[in-house]
CSV table of C-alpha atoms and ligand atoms in Angstrom, one decimal:
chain,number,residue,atom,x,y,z
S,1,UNK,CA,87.2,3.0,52.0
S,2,UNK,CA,83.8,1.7,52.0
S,3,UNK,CA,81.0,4.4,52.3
S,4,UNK,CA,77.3,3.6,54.2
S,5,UNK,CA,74.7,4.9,52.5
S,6,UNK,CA,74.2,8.4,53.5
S,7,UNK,CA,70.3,8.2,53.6
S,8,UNK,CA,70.3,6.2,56.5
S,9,UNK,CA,72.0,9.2,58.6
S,10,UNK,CA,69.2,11.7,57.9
S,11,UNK,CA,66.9,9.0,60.5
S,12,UNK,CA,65.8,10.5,62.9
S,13,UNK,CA,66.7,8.3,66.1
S,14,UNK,CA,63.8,6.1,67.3
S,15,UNK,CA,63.5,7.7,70.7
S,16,UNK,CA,59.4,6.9,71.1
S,17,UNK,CA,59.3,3.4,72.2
S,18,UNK,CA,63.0,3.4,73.7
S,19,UNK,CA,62.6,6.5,75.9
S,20,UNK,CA,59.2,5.1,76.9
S,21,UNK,CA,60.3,2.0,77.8
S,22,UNK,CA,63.4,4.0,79.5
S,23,UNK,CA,60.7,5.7,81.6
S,24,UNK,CA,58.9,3.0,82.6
S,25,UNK,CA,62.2,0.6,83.8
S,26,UNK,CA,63.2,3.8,86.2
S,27,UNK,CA,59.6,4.1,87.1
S,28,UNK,CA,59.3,0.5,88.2
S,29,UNK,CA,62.7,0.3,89.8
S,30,UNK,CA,61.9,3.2,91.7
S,31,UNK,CA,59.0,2.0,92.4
S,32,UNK,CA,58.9,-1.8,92.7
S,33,UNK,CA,55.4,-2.2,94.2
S,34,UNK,CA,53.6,0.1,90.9
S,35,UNK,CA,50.9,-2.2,89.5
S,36,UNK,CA,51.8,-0.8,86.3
S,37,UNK,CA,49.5,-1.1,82.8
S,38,UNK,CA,50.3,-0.4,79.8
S,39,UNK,CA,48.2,0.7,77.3
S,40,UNK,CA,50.5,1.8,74.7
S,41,UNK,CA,50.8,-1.2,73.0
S,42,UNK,CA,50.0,-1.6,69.3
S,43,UNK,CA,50.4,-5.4,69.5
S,44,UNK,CA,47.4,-7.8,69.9
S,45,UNK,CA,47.3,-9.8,73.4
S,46,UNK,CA,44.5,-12.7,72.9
S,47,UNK,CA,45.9,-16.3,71.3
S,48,UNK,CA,44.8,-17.5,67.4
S,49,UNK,CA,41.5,-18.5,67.1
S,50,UNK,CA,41.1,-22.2,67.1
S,51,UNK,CA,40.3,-22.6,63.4
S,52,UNK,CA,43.4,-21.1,62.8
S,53,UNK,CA,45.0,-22.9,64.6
S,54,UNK,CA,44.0,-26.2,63.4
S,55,UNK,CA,44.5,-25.3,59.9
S,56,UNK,CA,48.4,-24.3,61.2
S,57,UNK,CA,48.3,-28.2,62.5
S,58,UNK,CA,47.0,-29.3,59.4
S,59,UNK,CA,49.3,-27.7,57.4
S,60,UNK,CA,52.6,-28.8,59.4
S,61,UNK,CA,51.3,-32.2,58.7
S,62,UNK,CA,51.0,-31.5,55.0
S,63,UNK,CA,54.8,-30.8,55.1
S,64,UNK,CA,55.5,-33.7,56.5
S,65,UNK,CA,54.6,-35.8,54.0
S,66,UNK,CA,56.0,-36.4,50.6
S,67,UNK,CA,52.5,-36.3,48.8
S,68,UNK,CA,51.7,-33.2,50.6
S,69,UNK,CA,55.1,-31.3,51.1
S,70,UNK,CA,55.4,-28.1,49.5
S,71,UNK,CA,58.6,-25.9,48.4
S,72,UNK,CA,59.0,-22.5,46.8
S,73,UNK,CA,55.3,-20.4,47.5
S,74,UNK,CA,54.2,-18.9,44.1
S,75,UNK,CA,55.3,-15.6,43.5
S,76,UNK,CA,52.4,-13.9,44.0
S,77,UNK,CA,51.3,-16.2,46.7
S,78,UNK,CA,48.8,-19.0,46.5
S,79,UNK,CA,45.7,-18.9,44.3
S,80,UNK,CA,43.6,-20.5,47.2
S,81,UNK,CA,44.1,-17.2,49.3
S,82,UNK,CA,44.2,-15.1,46.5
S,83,UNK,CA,41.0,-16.3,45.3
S,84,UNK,CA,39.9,-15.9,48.8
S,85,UNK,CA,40.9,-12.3,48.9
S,86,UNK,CA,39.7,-11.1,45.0
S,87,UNK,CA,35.7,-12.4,46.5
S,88,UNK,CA,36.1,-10.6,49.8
S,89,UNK,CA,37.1,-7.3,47.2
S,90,UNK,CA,33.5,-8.8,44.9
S,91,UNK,CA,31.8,-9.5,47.9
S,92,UNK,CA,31.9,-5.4,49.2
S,93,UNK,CA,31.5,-4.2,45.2
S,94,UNK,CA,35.1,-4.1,44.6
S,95,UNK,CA,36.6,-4.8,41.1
S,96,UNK,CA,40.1,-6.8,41.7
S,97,UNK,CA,40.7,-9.8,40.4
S,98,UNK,CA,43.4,-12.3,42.0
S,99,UNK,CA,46.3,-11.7,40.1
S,100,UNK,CA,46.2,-8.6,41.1
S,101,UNK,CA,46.5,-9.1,44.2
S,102,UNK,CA,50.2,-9.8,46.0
S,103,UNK,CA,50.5,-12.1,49.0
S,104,UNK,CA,53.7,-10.8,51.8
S,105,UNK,CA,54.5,-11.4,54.9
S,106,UNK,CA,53.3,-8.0,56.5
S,107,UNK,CA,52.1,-4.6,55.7
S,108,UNK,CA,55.2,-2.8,57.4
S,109,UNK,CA,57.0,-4.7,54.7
S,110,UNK,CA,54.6,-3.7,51.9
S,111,UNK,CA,54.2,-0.2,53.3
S,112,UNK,CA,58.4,0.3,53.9
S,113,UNK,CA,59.3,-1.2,50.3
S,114,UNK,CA,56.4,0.2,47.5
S,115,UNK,CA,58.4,3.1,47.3
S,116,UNK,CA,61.0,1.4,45.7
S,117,UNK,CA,58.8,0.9,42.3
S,118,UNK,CA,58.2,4.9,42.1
S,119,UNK,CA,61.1,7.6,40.3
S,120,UNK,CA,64.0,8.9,43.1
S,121,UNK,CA,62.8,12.2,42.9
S,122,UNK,CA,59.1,11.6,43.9
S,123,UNK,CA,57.6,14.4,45.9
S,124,UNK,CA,56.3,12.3,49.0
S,125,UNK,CA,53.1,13.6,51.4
S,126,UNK,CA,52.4,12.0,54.7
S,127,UNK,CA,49.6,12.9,57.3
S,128,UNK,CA,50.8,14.6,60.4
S,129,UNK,CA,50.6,12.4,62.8
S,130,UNK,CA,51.9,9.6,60.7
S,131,UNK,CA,52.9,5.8,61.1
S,132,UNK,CA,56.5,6.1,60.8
S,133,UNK,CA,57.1,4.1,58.3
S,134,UNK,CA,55.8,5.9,55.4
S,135,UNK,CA,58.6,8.8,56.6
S,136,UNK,CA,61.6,6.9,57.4
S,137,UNK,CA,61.4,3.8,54.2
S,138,UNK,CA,61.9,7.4,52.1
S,139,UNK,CA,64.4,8.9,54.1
S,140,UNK,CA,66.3,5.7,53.5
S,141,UNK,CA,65.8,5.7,49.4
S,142,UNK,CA,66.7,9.8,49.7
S,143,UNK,CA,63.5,11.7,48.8
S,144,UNK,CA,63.4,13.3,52.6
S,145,UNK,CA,65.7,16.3,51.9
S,146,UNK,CA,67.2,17.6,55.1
S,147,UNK,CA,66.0,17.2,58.8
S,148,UNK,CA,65.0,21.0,59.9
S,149,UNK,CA,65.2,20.1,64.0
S,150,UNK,CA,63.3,23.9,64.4
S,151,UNK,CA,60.1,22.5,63.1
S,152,UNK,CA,60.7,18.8,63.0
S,153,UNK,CA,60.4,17.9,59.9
S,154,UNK,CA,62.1,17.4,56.7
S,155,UNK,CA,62.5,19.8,53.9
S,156,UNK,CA,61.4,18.1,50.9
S,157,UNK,CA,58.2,16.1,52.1
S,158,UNK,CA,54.7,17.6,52.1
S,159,UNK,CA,53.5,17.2,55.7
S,160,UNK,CA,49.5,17.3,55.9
S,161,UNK,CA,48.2,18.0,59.6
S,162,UNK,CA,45.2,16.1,60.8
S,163,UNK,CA,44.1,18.0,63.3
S,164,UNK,CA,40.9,18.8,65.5
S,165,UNK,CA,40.1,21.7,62.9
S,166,UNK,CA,40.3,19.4,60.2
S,167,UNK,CA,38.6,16.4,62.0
S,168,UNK,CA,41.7,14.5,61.7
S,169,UNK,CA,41.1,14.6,57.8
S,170,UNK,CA,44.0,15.9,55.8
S,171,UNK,CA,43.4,18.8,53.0
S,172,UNK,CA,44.9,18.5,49.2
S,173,UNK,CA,48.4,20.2,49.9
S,174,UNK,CA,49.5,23.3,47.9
S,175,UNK,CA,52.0,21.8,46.1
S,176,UNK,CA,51.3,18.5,44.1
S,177,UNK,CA,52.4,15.3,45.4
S,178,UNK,CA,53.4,12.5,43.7
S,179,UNK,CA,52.4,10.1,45.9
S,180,UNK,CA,50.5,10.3,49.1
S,181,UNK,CA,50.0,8.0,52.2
S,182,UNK,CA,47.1,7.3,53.5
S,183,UNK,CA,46.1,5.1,56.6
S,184,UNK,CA,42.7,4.9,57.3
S,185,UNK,CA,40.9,3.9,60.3
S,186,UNK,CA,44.0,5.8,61.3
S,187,UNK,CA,47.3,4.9,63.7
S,188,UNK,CA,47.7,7.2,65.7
S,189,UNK,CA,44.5,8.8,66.0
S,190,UNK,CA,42.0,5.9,65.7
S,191,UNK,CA,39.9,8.3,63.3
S,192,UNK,CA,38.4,8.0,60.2
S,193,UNK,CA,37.3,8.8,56.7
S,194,UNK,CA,34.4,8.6,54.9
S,195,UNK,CA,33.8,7.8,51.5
S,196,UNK,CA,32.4,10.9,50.0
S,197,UNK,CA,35.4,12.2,51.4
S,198,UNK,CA,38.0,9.7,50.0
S,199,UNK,CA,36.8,9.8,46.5
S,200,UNK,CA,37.4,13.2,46.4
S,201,UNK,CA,40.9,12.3,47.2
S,202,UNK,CA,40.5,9.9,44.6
S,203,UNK,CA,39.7,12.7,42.2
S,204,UNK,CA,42.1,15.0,42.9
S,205,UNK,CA,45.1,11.8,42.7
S,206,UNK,CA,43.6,11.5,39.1
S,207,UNK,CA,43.3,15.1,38.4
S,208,UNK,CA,46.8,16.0,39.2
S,209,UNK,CA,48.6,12.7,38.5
S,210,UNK,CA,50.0,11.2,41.5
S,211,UNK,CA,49.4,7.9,43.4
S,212,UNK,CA,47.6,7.3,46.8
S,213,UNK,CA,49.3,4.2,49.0
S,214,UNK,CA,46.3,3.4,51.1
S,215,UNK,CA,47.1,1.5,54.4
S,216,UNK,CA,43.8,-0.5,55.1
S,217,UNK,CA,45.4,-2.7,58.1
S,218,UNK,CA,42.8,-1.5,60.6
S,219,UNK,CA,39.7,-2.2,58.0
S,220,UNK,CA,38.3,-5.1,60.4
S,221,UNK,CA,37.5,-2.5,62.9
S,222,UNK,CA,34.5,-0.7,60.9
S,223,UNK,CA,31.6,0.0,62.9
S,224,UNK,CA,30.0,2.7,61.1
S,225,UNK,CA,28.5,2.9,58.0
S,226,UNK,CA,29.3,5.2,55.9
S,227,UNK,CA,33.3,4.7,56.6
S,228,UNK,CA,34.8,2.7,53.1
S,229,UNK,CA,36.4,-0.3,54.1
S,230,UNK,CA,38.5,-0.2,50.9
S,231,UNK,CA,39.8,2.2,48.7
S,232,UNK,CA,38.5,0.6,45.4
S,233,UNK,CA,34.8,1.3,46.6
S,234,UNK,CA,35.7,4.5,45.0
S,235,UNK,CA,35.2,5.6,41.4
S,236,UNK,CA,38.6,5.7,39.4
S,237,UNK,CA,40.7,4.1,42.4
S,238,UNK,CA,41.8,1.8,40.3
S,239,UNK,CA,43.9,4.1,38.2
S,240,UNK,CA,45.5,6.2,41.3
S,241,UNK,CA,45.7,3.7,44.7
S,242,UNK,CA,47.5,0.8,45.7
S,243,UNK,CA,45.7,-0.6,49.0
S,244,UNK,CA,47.8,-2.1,51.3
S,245,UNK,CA,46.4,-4.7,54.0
S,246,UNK,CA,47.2,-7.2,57.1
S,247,UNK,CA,46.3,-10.0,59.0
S,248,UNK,CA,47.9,-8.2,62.1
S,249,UNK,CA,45.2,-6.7,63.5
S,250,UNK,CA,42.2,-8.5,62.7
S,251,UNK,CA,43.1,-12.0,63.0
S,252,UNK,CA,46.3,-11.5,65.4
S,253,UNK,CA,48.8,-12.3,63.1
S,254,UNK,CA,51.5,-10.3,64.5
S,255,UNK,CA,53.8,-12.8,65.3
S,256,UNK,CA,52.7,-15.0,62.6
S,257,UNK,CA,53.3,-12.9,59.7
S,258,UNK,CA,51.0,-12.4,56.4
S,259,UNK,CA,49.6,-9.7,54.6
S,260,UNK,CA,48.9,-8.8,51.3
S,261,UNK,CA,49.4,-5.6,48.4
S,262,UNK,CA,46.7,-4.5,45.5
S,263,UNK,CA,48.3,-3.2,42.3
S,264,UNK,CA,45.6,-2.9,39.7
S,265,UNK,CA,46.4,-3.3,36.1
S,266,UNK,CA,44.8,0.0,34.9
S,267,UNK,CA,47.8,2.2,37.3
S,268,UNK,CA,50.0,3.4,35.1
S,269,UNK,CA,53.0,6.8,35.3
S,270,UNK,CA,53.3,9.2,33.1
S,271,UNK,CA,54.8,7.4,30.6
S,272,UNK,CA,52.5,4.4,30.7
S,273,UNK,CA,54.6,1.8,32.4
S,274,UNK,CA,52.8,-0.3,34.6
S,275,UNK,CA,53.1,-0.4,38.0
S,276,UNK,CA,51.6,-3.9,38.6
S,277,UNK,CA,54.6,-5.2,36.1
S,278,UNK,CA,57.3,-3.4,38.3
S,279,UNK,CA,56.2,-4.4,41.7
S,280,UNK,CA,55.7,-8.4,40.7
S,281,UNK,CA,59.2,-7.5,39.2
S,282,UNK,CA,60.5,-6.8,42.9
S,283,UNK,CA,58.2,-9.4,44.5
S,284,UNK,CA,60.2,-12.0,42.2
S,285,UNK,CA,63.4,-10.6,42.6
S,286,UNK,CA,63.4,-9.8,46.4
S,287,UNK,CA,61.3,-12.1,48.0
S,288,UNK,CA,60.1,-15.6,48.0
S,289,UNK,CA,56.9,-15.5,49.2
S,290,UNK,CA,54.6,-16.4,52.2
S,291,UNK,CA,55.1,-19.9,53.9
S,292,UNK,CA,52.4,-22.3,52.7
S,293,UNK,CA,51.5,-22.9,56.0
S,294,UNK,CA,50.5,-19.5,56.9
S,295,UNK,CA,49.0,-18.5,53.9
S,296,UNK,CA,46.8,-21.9,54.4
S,297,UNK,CA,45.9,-20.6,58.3
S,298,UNK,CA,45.5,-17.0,56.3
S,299,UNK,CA,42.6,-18.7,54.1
S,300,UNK,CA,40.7,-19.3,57.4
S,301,UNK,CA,40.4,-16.0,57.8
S,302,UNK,CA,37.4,-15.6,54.9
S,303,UNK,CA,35.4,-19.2,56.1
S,304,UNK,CA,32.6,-17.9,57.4
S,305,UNK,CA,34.3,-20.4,60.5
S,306,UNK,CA,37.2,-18.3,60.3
S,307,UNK,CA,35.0,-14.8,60.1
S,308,UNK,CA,33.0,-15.8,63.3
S,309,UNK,CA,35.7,-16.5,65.1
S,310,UNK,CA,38.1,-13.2,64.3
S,311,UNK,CA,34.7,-10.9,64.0
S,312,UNK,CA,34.2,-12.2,68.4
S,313,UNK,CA,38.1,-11.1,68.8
S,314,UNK,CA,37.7,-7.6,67.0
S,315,UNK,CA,35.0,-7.2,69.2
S,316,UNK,CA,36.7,-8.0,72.1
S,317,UNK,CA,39.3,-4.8,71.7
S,318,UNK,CA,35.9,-2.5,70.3
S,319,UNK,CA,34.5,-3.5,73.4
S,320,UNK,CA,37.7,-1.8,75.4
S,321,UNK,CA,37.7,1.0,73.3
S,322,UNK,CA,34.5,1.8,74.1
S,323,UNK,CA,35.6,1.4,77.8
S,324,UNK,CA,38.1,3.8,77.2
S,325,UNK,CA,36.3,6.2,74.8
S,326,UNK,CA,33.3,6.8,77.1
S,327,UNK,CA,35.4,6.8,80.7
S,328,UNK,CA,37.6,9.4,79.1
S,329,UNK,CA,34.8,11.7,77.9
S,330,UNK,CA,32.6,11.0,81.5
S,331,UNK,CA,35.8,11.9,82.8
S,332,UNK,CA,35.9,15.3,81.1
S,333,UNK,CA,38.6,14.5,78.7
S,334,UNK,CA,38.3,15.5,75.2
S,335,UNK,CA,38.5,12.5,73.1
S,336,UNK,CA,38.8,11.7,69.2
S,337,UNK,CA,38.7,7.9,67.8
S,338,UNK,CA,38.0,4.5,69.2
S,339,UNK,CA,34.5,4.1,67.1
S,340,UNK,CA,36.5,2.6,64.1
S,341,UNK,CA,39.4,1.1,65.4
S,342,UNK,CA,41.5,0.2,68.7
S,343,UNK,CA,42.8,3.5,69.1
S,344,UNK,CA,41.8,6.5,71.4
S,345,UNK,CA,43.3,9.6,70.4
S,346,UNK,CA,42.8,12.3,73.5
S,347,UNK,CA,43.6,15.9,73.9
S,348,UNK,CA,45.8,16.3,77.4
S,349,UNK,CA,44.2,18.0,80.0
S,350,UNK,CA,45.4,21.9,81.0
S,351,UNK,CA,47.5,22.2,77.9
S,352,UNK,CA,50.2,20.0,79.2
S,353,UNK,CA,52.9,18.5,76.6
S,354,UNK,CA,52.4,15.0,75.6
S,355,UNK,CA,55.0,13.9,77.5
S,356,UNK,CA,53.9,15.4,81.0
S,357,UNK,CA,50.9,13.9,80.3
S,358,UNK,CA,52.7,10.7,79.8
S,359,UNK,CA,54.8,11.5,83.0
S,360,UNK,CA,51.3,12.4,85.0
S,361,UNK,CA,49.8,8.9,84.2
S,362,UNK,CA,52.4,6.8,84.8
S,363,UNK,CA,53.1,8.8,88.2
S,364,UNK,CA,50.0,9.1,89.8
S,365,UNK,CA,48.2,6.5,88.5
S,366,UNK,CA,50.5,3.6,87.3
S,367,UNK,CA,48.8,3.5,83.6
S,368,UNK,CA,51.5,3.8,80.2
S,369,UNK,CA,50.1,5.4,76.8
S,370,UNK,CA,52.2,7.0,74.0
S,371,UNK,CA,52.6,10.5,73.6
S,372,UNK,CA,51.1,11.8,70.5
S,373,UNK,CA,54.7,14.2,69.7
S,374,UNK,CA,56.2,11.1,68.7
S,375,UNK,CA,54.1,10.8,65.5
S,376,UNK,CA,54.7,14.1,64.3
S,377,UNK,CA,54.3,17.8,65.1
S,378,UNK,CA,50.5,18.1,64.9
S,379,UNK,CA,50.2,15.1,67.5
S,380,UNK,CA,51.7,17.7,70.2
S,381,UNK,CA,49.0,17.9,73.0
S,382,UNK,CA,47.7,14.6,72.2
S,383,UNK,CA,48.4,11.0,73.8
S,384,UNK,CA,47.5,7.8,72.0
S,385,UNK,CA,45.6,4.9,74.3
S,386,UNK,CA,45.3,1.0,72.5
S,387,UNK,CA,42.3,-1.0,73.3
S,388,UNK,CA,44.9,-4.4,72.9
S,389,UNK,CA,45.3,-5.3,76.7
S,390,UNK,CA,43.0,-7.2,78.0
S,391,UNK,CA,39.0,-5.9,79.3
S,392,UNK,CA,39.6,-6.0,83.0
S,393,UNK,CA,43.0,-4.6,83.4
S,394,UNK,CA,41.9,-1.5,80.4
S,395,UNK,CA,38.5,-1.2,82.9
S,396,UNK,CA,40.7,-0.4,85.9
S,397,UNK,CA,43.0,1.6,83.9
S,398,UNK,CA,40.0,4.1,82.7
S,399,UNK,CA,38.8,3.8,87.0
S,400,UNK,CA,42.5,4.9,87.7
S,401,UNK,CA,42.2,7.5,85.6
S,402,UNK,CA,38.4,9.2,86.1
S,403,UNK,CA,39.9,9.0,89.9
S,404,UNK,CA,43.1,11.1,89.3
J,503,PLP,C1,50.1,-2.5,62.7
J,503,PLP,C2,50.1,-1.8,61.5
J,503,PLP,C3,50.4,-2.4,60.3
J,503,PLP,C4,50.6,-3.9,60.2
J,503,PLP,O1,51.8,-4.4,60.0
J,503,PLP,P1,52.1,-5.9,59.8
J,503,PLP,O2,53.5,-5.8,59.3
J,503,PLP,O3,51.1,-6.5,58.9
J,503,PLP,O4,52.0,-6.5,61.2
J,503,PLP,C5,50.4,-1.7,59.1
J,503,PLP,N1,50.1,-0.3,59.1
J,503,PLP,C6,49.8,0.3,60.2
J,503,PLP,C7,49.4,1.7,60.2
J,503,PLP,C8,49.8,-0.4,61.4
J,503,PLP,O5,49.5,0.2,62.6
C-alpha cells in the first residue's frame, strides 16, 4: 500500500484564517444587524489601474491574431519585462542584469519552492513572527524536525524573535544557519530594516556561509529614507541573497498573478555549484512560465504611466495606515509599523491574549483584525491591523475603536 509523504503530517493545521472566519460567521449570525469590518485582510481591495488594464486589452487582442499570437512564455520570462526589471535594479544602484532575473507567477510560489534548490539537511532560520510559508514549504521537504506543542515550534529550525526589545529586528542566532528568511517591510509587523543594519546581515551570511532568501514583496511601500528597498544595495549581496518580489501588493495583482525571483551568478555552495544554474533548472522543469498577457500588463508597471498610477494606489493604503497608526496611538495604544508598509502591528491593551483582544473588537465594536499568536510565539500580545479596506470604512473603524 501506497504511503503519503510523511512531511506533510508534521503541518501544523491552518487554524488562523479558518477559526477567524469561524468567529466571525457565529458572530454575525448571532448577531445579524453587526456592521462588521474587517481589517484583517492581506488582500488589496481597489480595481487595476487603467493603464493596466488597457495593456490587458491590448494583449488579449494580440492573441487573437495569427501575426500577434503567442505560445510557450520563455523560460525565464520575457526580455521586455526583464529588461524592465534589471533598469529598475540600475536605476536604485543595483547590479543585476536581466538574465538573472526569473519571471513567476507569485512570490508565495517563489518563496514556498526556492528551498527545493538547497541540500535536505539545510539548517533553516525564520523570524518569529513569520509569514507562514517560509515554515510550512520546509516542513513539507522535511528539514522541520518534530512539532514540540509546549513551546510551539519545531525542533530543528532556528526561530529568531522580533520583538519590542529588538525593535522587531532579528539577532544573528547562536547556531549557524544555512539559510535565513527574511521579509522586509515585514508581514506581520509592518516594521522595518535599515540598511546599515541589513548589510551587516549581509556580512555575517558571507562570513559564516549560508544564504539569505529576502522577501521584498512590500518594497513599494518605502517612505523613509534610510530603509533599502532591495537587498543588492548592499555590499557582497550578490554572493549570499536571493531577493524575492511581487506585483501583489504594489500594483494589485493578487488575482492576476506575477512576480518575479533574483539569482545572481556570483551565489555559489560550498562546493561551487551555482545556484542560478539549479533554479533555471527547476524553472524549466516545473513551470512554464508567466502568460504573455500578464507579463505585458506587468511591464506597465515601470512606464512612468504605469508608476503614477500604482505610486496614487500605494498611497491610498499609506494614507489608511496612517489613519490607523495615529488613532491607535491618540488612543493610548502602543503601536509598531504602518510608516513602511500596510500593516499596523499593536501591543493589546491590559495584557490580554491576542485572541481576547480579537474577541474584544469584534464584540464590542464590530471591527476584525488577526491575532498576532498565529504568526508565531513572539507575536503573543500582539494583533495585526491591514490598511487594504477602503479609507472611510478603516476611518470609522479607528472612531470605533478610540470610543471603546
Ligand atoms: C502578500 C505576500 C506575498 C505576495 O505573494 P504573491 O504570491 O505574489 O501574491 C509574498 N510575501 C509576503 C510576505 C506577503 O505578505
Amino acid at each position: 500500500m501506497f504511503k503519503a509523504n510523511q512531511n506533510y503530517l508534521r503541518l501544523q493545521g491552518s487554524y488562523l484564517f479558518s477559526t477567524i472566519a469561524k468567529k466571525v460567521a457565529a458572530y454575525t449570525e448571532a448577531n445579524p444587524n453587526a456592521n462588521i469590518i474587517r481589517l484583517g485582510i492581506g488582500d488589496v481591495t481597489q480595481p487595476l489601474a487603467p493603464a493596466i488594464i488597457d495593456e490587458l486589452h491590448k494583449a488579449v487582442d494580440e492573441m487573437g491574431k495569427k501575426e500577434t499570437f503567442h505560445g510557450y512564455a520563455p523560460d525565464l520570462g520575457y526580455e521586455f519585462l526583464r529588461n524592465a526589471i534589471a533598469d529598475e535594479y540600475k536605476g536604485r544602484g543595483c547590479e543585476i542584469s536581466t538574465d538573472e532575473i526569473f519571471v513567476s507567477d507569485g512570490a508565495k510560489s517563489d518563496s514556498g519552492n526556492i528551498q527545493e534548490i538547497f541540500s535536505e539537511d539545510a539548517k533553516v532560520a525564520v523570524c518569529d513572527p513569520v509569514y507562514p510559508v517560509y515554515v510550512d514549504s520546509n516542513v513539507m521537504a522535511g528539514r522541520s524536525g518534530e512539532w514540540i506543542p509546549s513551546e510551539q515550534r519545531y525542533s530543528n529550525f532556528i526561530y529568531m524573535p522580533c520583538t519590542e526589545s529588538n525593535n522587531f529586528t532579528p539577532e544573528f542566532p547562536k547556531e549557524n544557519p544555512d539559510i535565513i528568511y527574511l521579509c522586509y517591510p515585514n508581514n506581520p509587523t509592518g516594521m522595518t530594516i535599515s540598511k546599515a543594519q541589513l548589510q551587516e546581515w549581509v556580512d555575517y551570511a558571507n562570513r559564516i556561509g549560508a544564504v539569505i532568501l529576502y522577501d521584498a514583496a512590500y518594497e513599494a511601500y518605502i517612505t523613509e529614507k534610510d530603509v533599502p528597498h532591495s537587498i543588492y544595495e548592499c555590499e557582497g549581496a550578490r554572493t549570499c541573497a536571493i531577493e524575492i518580489r511581487s506585483f501583489s501588493k504594489n500594483a494589485g495583482f493578487t488575482g492576476v498573478r506575477l512576480g518575479f525571483t533574483v539569482v545572481p551568478k556570483d551565489l555559489r555552495d560550498a562546493d561551487g555549484v551555482s545556484l542560478h544554474d539549479l533554479w533555471a533548472r527547476r524553472h524549466g522543469t516545473k513551470y512554464n512560465g508567466a502568460p504573455y498577457i500578464i507579463q505585458k500588463a506587468g511591464a506597465v508597471v515601470f512606464t512612468p504611466e504605469g508608476q503614477k498610477e500604482i505610486r496614487e494606489q500605494v498611497s491610498y493604503y499609506q494614507k489608511n495606515a496612517r489613519v490607523i497608526y495615529d488613532g491607535l496611538k491618540d488612543a493610548g495604544y502602543t503601536v509598531y509599523g504602518g510608516v513602511n508598509a500596510p500593516y499596523i502591528w499593536l501591543k493589546t491593551p491590559d495584557n490580554m491574549t491576542s485572541w481576547e483582544f480579537f474577541d474584544h473588537l469584534l464584540e464590542d465594536v464590530h471591527v476584525v483584525g488577526t491575532p498576532g499568536s498565529g504568526f508565531g510565539p513572539s507575536g503573543e500580545h500582539f494583533f495585526r491591523l491591514t490598511a487594504f479596506g477602503t479609507y472611510e470604512k478603516t476611518v470609522e473603524a479607528i472612531d470605533r475603536i478610540k470610543a471603546m
